[in-house]
Coordinates of N, CA, C and O in Angstrom, one line a residue:
X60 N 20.7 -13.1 16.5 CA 20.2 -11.9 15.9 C 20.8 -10.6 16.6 O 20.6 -10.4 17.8
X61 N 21.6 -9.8 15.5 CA 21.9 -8.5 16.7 C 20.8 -7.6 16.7 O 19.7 -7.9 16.4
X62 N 21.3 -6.3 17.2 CA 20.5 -5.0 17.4 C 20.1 -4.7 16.1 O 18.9 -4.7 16.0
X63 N 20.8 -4.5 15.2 CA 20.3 -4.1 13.5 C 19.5 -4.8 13.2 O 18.6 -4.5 12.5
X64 N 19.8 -5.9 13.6 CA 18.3 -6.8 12.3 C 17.4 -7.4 13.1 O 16.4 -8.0 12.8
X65 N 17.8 -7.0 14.3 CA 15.9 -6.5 15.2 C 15.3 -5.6 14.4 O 14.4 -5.7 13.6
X66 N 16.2 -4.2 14.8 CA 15.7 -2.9 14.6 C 14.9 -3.1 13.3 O 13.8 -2.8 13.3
X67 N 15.7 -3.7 12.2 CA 15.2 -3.4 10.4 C 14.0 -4.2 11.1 O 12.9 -3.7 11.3
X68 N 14.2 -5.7 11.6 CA 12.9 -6.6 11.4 C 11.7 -5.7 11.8 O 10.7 -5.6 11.0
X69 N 11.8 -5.1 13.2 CA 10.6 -4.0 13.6 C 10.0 -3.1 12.7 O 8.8 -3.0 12.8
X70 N 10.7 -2.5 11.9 CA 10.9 -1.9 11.1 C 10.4 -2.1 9.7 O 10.2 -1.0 9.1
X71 N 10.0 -3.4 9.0 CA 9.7 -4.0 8.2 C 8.1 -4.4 8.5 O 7.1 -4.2 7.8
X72 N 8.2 -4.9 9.6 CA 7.0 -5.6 10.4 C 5.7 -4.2 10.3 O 4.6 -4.3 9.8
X73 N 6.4 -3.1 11.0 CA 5.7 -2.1 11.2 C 5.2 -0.9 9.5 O 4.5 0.1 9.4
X74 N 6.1 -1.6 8.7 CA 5.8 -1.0 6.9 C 4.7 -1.8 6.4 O 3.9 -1.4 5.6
X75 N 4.8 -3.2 6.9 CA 3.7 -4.0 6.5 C 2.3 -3.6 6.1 O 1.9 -3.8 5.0
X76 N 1.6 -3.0 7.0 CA 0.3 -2.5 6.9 C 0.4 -1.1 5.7 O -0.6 -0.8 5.2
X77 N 1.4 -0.4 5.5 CA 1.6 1.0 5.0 C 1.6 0.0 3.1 O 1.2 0.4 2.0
X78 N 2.2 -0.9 3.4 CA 2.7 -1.6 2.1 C 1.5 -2.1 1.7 O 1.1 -1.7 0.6
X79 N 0.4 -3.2 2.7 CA -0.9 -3.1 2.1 C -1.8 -2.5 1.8 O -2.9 -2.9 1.4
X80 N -1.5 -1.5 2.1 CA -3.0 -0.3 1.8 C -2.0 0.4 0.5 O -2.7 1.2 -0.1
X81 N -1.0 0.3 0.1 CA -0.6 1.0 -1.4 C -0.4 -0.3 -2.0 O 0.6 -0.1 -2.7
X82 N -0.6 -1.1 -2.2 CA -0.9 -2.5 -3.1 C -2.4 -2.9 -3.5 O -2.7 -3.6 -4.5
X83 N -3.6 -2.1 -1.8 CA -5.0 -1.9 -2.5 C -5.1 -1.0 -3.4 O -5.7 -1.2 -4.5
X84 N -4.3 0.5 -3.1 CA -4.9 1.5 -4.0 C -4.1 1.4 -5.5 O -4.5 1.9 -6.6
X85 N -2.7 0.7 -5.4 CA -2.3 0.4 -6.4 C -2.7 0.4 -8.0 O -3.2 -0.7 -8.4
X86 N -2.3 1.8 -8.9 CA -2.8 0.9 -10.3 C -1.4 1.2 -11.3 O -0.6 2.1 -11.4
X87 N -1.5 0.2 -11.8 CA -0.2 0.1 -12.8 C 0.4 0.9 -13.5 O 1.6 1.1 -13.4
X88 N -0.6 1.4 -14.4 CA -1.1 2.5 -15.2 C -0.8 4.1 -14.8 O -0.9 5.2 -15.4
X89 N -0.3 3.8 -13.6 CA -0.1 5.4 -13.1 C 1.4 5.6 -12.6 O 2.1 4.6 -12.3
X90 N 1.9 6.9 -12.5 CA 3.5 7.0 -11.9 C 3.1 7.3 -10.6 O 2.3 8.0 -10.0
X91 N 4.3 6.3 -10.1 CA 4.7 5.8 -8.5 C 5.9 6.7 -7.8 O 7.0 7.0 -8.3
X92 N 5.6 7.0 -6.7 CA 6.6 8.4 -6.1 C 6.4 7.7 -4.4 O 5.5 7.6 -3.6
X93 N 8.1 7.3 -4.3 CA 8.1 7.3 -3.0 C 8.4 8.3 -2.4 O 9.2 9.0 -2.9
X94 N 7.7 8.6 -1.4 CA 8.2 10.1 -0.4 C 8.7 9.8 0.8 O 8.1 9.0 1.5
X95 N 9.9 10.6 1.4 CA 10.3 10.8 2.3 C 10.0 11.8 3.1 O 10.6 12.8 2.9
X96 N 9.1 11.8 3.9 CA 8.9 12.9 4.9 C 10.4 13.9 5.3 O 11.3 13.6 6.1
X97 N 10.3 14.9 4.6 CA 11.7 16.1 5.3 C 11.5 16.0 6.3 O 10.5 15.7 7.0
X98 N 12.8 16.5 6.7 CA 13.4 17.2 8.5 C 12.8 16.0 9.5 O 13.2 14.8 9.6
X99 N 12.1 16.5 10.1 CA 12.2 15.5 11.7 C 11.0 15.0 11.5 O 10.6 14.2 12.3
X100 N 10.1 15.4 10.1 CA 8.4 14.9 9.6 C 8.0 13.4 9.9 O 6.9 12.9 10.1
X101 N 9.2 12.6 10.1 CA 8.6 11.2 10.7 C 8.4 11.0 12.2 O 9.1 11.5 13.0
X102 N 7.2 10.0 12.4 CA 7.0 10.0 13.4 C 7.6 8.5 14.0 O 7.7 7.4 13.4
X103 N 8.1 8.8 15.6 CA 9.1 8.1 15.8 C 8.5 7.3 17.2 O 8.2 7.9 18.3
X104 N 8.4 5.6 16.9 CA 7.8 4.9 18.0 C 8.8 4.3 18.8 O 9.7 3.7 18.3
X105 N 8.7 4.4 20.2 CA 9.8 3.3 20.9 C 9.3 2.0 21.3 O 8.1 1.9 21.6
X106 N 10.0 1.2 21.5 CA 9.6 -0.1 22.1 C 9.3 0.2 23.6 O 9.9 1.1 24.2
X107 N 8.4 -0.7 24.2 CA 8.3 -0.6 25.5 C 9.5 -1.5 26.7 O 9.6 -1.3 27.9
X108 N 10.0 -2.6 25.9 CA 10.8 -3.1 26.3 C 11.8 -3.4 25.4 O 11.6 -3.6 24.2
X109 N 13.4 -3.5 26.1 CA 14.6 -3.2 25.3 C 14.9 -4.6 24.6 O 14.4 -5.6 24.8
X110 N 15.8 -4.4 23.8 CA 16.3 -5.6 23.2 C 17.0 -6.7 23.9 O 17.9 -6.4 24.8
X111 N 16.8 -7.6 23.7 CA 17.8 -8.8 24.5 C 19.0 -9.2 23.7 O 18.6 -9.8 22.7
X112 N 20.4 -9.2 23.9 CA 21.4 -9.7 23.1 C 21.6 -11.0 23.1 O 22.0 -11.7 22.2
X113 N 21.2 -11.6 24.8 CA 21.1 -13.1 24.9 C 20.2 -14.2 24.3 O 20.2 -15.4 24.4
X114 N 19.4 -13.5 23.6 CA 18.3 -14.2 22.6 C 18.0 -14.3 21.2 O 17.4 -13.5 20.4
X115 N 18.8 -15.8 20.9 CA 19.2 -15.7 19.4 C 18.0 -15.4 18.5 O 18.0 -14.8 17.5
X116 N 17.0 -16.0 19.1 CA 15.6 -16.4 18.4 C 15.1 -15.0 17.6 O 15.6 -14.2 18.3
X117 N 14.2 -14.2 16.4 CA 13.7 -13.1 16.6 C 13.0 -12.3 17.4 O 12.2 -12.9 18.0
X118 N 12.9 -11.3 17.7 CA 12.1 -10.4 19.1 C 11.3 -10.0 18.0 O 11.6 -9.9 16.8
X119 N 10.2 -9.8 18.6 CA 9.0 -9.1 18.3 C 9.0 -7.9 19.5 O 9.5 -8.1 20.6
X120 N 8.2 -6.7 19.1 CA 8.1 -5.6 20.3 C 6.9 -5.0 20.3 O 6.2 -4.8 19.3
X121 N 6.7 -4.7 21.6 CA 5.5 -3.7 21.6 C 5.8 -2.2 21.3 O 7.0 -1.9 21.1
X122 N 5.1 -1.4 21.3 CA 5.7 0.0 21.4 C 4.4 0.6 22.3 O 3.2 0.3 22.5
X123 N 5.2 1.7 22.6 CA 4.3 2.7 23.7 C 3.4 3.2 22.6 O 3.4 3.3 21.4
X124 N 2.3 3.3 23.6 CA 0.9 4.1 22.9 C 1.2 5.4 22.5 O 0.9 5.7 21.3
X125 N 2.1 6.3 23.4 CA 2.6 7.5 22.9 C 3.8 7.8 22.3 O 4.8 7.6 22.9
X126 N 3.9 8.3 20.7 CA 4.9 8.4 19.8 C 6.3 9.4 20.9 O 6.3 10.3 21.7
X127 N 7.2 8.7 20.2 CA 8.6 9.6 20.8 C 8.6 11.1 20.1 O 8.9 12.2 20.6
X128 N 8.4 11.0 19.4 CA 8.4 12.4 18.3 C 7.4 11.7 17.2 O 7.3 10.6 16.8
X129 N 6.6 13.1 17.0 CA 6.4 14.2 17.8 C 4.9 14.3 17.8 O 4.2 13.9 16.9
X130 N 4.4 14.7 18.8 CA 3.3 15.1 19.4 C 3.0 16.5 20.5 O 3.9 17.1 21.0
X131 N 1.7 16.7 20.6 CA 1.6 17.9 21.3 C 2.3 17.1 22.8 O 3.2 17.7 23.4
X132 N 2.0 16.0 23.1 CA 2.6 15.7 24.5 C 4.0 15.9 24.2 O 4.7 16.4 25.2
X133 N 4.7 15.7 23.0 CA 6.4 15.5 23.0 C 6.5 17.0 23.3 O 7.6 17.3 23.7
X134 N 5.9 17.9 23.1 CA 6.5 19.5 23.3 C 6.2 20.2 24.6 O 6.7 21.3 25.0
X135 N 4.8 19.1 25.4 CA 4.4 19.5 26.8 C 6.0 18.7 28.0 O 6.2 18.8 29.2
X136 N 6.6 17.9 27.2 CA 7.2 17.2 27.6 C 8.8 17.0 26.9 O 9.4 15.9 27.1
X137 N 9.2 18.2 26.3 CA 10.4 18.0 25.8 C 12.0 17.1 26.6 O 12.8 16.3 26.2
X138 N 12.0 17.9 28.3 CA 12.8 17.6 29.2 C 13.4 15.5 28.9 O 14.5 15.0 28.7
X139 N 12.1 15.0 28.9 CA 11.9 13.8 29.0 C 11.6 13.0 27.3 O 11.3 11.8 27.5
X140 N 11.6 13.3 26.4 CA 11.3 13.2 24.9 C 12.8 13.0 24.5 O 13.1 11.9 24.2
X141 N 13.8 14.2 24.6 CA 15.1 14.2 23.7 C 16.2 13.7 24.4 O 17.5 13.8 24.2
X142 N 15.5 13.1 25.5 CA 16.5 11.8 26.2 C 16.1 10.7 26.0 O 16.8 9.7 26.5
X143 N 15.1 10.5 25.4 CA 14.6 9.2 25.0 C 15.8 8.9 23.3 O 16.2 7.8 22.9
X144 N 16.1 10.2 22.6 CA 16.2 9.8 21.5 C 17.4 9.7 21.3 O 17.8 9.5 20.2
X145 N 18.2 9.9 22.5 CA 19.6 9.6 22.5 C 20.1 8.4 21.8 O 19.3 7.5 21.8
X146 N 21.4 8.3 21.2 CA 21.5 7.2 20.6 C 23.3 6.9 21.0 O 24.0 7.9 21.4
X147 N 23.8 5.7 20.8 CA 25.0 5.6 21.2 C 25.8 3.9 20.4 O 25.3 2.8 20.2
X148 N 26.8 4.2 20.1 CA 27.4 3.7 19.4 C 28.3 2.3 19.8 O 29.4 2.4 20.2
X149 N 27.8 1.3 19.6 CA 28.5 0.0 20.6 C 29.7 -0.7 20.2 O 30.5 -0.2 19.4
X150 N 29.9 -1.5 20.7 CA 30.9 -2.8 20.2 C 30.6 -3.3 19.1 O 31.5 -3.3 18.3
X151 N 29.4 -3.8 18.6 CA 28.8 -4.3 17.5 C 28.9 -3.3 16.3 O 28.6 -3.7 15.1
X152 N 29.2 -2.1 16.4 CA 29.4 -1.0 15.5 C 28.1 -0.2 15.3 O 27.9 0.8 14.6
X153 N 27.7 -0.6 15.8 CA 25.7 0.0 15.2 C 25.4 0.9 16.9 O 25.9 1.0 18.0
X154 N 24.0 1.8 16.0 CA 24.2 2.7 17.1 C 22.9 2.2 17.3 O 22.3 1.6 16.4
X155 N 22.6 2.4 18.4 CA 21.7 1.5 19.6 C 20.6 2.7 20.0 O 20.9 3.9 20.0
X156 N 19.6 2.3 20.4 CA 19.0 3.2 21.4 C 19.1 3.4 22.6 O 19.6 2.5 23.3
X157 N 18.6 4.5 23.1 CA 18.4 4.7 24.5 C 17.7 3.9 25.4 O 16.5 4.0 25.7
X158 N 19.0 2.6 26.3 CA 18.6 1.5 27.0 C 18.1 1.0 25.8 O 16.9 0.9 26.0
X159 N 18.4 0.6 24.8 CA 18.2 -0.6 23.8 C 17.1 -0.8 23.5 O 16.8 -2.0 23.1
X160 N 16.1 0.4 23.6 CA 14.8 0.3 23.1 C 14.7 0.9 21.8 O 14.7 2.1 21.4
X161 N 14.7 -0.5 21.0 CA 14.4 0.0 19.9 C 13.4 1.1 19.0 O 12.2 1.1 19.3
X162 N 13.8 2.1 18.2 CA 12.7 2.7 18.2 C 12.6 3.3 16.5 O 13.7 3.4 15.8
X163 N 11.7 3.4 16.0 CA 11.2 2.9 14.6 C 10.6 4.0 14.4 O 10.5 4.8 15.3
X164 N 10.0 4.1 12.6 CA 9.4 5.0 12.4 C 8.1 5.0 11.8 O 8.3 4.6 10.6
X165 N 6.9 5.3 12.0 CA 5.5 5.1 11.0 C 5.5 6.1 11.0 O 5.7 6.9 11.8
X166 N 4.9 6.4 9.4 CA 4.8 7.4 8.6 C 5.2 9.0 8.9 O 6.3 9.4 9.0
X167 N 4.2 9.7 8.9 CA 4.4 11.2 8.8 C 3.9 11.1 10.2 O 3.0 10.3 10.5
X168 N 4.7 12.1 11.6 CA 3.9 13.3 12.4 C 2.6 13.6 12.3 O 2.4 13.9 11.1
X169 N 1.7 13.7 12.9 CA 0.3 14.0 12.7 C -0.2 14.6 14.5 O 0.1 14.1 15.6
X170 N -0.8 15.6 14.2 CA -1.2 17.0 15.2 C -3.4 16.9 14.3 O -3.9 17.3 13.2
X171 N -3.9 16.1 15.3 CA -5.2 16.3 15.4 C -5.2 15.4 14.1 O -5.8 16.0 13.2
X172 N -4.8 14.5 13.7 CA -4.9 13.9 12.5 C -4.6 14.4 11.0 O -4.8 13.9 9.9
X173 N -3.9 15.7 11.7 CA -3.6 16.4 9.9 C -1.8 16.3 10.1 O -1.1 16.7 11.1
X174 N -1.2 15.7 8.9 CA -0.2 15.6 8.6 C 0.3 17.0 7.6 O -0.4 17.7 6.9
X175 N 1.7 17.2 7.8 CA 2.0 18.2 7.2 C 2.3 18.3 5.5 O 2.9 19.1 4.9
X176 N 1.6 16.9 4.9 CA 2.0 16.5 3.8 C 0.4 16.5 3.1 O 0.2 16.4 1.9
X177 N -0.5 16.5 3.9 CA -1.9 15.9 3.5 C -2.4 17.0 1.8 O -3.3 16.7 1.0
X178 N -1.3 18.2 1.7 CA -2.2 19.0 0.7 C -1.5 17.8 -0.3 O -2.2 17.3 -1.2
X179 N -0.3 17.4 -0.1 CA 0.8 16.6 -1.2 C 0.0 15.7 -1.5 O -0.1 15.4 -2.7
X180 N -0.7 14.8 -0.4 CA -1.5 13.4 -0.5 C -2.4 14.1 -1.7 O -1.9 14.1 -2.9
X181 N -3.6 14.7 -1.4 CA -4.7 14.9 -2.3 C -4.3 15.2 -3.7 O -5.0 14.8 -4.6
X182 N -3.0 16.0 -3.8 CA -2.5 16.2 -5.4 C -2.0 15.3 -5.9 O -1.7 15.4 -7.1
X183 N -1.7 14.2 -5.2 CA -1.2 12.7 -6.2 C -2.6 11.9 -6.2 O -3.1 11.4 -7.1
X184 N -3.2 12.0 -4.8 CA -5.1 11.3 -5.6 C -5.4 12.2 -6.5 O -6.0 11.4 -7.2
X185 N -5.6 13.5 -7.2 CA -6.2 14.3 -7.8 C -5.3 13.8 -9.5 O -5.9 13.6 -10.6
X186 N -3.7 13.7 -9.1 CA -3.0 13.4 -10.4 C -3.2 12.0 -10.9 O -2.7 11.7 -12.0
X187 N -3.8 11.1 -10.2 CA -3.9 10.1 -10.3 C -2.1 9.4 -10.3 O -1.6 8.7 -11.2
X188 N -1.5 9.8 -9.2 CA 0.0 8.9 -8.6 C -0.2 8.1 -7.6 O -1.0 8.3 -6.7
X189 N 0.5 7.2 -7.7 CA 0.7 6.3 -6.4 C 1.8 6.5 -5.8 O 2.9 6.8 -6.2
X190 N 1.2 6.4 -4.2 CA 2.3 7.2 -3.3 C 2.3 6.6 -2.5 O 1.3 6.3 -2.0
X191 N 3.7 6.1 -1.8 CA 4.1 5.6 -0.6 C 4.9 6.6 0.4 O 6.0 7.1 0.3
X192 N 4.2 6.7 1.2 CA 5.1 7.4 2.3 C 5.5 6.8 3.3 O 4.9 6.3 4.2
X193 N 7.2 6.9 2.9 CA 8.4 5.7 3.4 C 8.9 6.9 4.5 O 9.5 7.8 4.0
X194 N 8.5 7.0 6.2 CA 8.8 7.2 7.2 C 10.3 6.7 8.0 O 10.5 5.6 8.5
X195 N 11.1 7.8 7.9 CA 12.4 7.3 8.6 C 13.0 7.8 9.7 O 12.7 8.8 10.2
X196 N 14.0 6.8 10.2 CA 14.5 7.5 11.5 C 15.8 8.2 11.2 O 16.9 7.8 10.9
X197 N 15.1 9.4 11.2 CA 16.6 10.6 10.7 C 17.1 11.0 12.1 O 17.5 12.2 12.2
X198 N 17.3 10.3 13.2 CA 18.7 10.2 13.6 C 20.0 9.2 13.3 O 21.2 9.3 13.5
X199 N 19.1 8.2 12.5 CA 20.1 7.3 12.5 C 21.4 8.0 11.1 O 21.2 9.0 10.4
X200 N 22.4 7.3 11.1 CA 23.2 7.5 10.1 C 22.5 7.5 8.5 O 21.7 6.6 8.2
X201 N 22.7 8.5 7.7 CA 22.1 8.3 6.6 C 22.1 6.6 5.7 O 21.2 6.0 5.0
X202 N 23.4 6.4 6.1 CA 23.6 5.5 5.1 C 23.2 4.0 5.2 O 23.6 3.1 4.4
X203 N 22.2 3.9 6.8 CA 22.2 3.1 7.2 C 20.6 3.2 7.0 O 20.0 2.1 7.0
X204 N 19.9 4.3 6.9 CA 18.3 4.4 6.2 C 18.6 4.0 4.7 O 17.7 3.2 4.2
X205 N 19.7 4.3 3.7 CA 19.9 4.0 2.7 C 19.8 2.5 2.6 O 18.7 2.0 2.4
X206 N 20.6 1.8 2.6 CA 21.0 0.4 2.8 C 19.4 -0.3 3.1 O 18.8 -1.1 2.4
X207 N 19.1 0.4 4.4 CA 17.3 -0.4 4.7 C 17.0 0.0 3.5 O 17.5 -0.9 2.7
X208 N 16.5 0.8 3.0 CA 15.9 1.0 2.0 C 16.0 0.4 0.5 O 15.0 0.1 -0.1
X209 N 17.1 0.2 0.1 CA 17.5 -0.6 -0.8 C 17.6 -2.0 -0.6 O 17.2 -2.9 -1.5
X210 N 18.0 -2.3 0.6 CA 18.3 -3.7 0.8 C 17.1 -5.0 1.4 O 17.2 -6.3 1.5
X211 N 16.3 -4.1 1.7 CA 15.6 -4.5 2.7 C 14.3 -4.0 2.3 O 13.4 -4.9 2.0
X212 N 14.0 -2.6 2.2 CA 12.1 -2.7 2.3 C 12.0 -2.6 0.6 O 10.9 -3.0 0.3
X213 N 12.6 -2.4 -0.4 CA 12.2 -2.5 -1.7 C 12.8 -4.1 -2.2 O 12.9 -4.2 -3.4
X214 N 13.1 -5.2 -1.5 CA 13.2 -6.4 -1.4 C 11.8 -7.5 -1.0 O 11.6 -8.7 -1.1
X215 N 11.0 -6.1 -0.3 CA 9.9 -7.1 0.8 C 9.0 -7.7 0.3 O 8.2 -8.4 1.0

C-alpha cells in the first residue's frame, strides 16, 4: 500500500461517521447538495505517527487531539502550525506530508463550536435539503481532491 491509498483509506475511514449521520437524516423526497467548505474552511487533522512504506498490510492512524488548522491554538501558535502543513513531492509522484504524517480533513473549522457555515446548515433544515458537508484538504493538488471524490467517497 503506498502513501495515497493510506491517505484516501484515512480519509474514507474518517467520512464514515459524517456519511452515517446523513443516511439517518436522509429523506428521498428532498434535494441533496453536497458542500464544499470554501478557502481554508476545512478542518485539518494530522496523524500522530508517520506512515510506514515497509508495511504492505493497511495502517490505520491515530490523529492528534489538536486540529492542524484551524483553531484558536493554530493562531496562538502559527510559527509551529504552517510547518506542520508543508507538503512535498516524492518518488512515488504523490505529495506526502510533513515527515509522512498523514493528514486529513473532517468537516468545517469550528471556533467555540460555531462553524462558519451553520446559518447555511439551518437554511437546508428550514428548506427541507439534505446536506453533506464533504471537508477537504485544499493543499493538496485539485485534481487529486477531484479523483477522491469521484473515485472513491461517492463509490463508498
Amino acid at each position: 500500500m503506498n502513501y495515497q491509498e493510506a491517505r484516501d483509506n484515512e480519509q474514507l475511514r474518517f467520512l464514515d461517521k459524517s456519511i452515517a449521520e446523513f443516511i439517518k437524516e436522509f429523506r428521498a423526497s428532498r434535494q441533496t447538495v453536497i458542500f464544499f467548505p470554501g478557502g481554508l474552511a476545512s478542518r485539518l487533522l494530522r496523524a500522530k505517527t508517520p506512515f510506514n512504506a515497509d508495511i504492505s498490510t493497511p495502517q490505520t492512524f491515530d490523529f492528534e487531539d489538536q486540529e492542524v488548522w484551524l483553531s484558536a491554538w493554530t493562531f496562538g501558535h502559527p510559527e509551529l502550525n504552517a510547518l506542520k502543513l508543508r507538503m512535498h513531492k516524492e518518488a512515488d509522484k504523490f505529495y506526502h506530508d510533513e515527515e509522512d504524517r498523514i493528514i486529513i480533513a473532517d468537516g468545517c473549522i469550528k471556533f467555540a463550536g460555531i462553524t462558519p457555515y451553520d446559518d447555511f446548515v439551518d437554511w437546508c433544515k428550514d428548506n427541507e435539503i439534505n446536506l453533506f458537508i464533504f471537508g477537504w484538504d485544499w493543499r493538496r493538488p485539485l485534481g487529486d481532491t477531484v479523483d477522491f471524490f469521484l473515485d472513491k467517497f461517492l463509490l463508498a
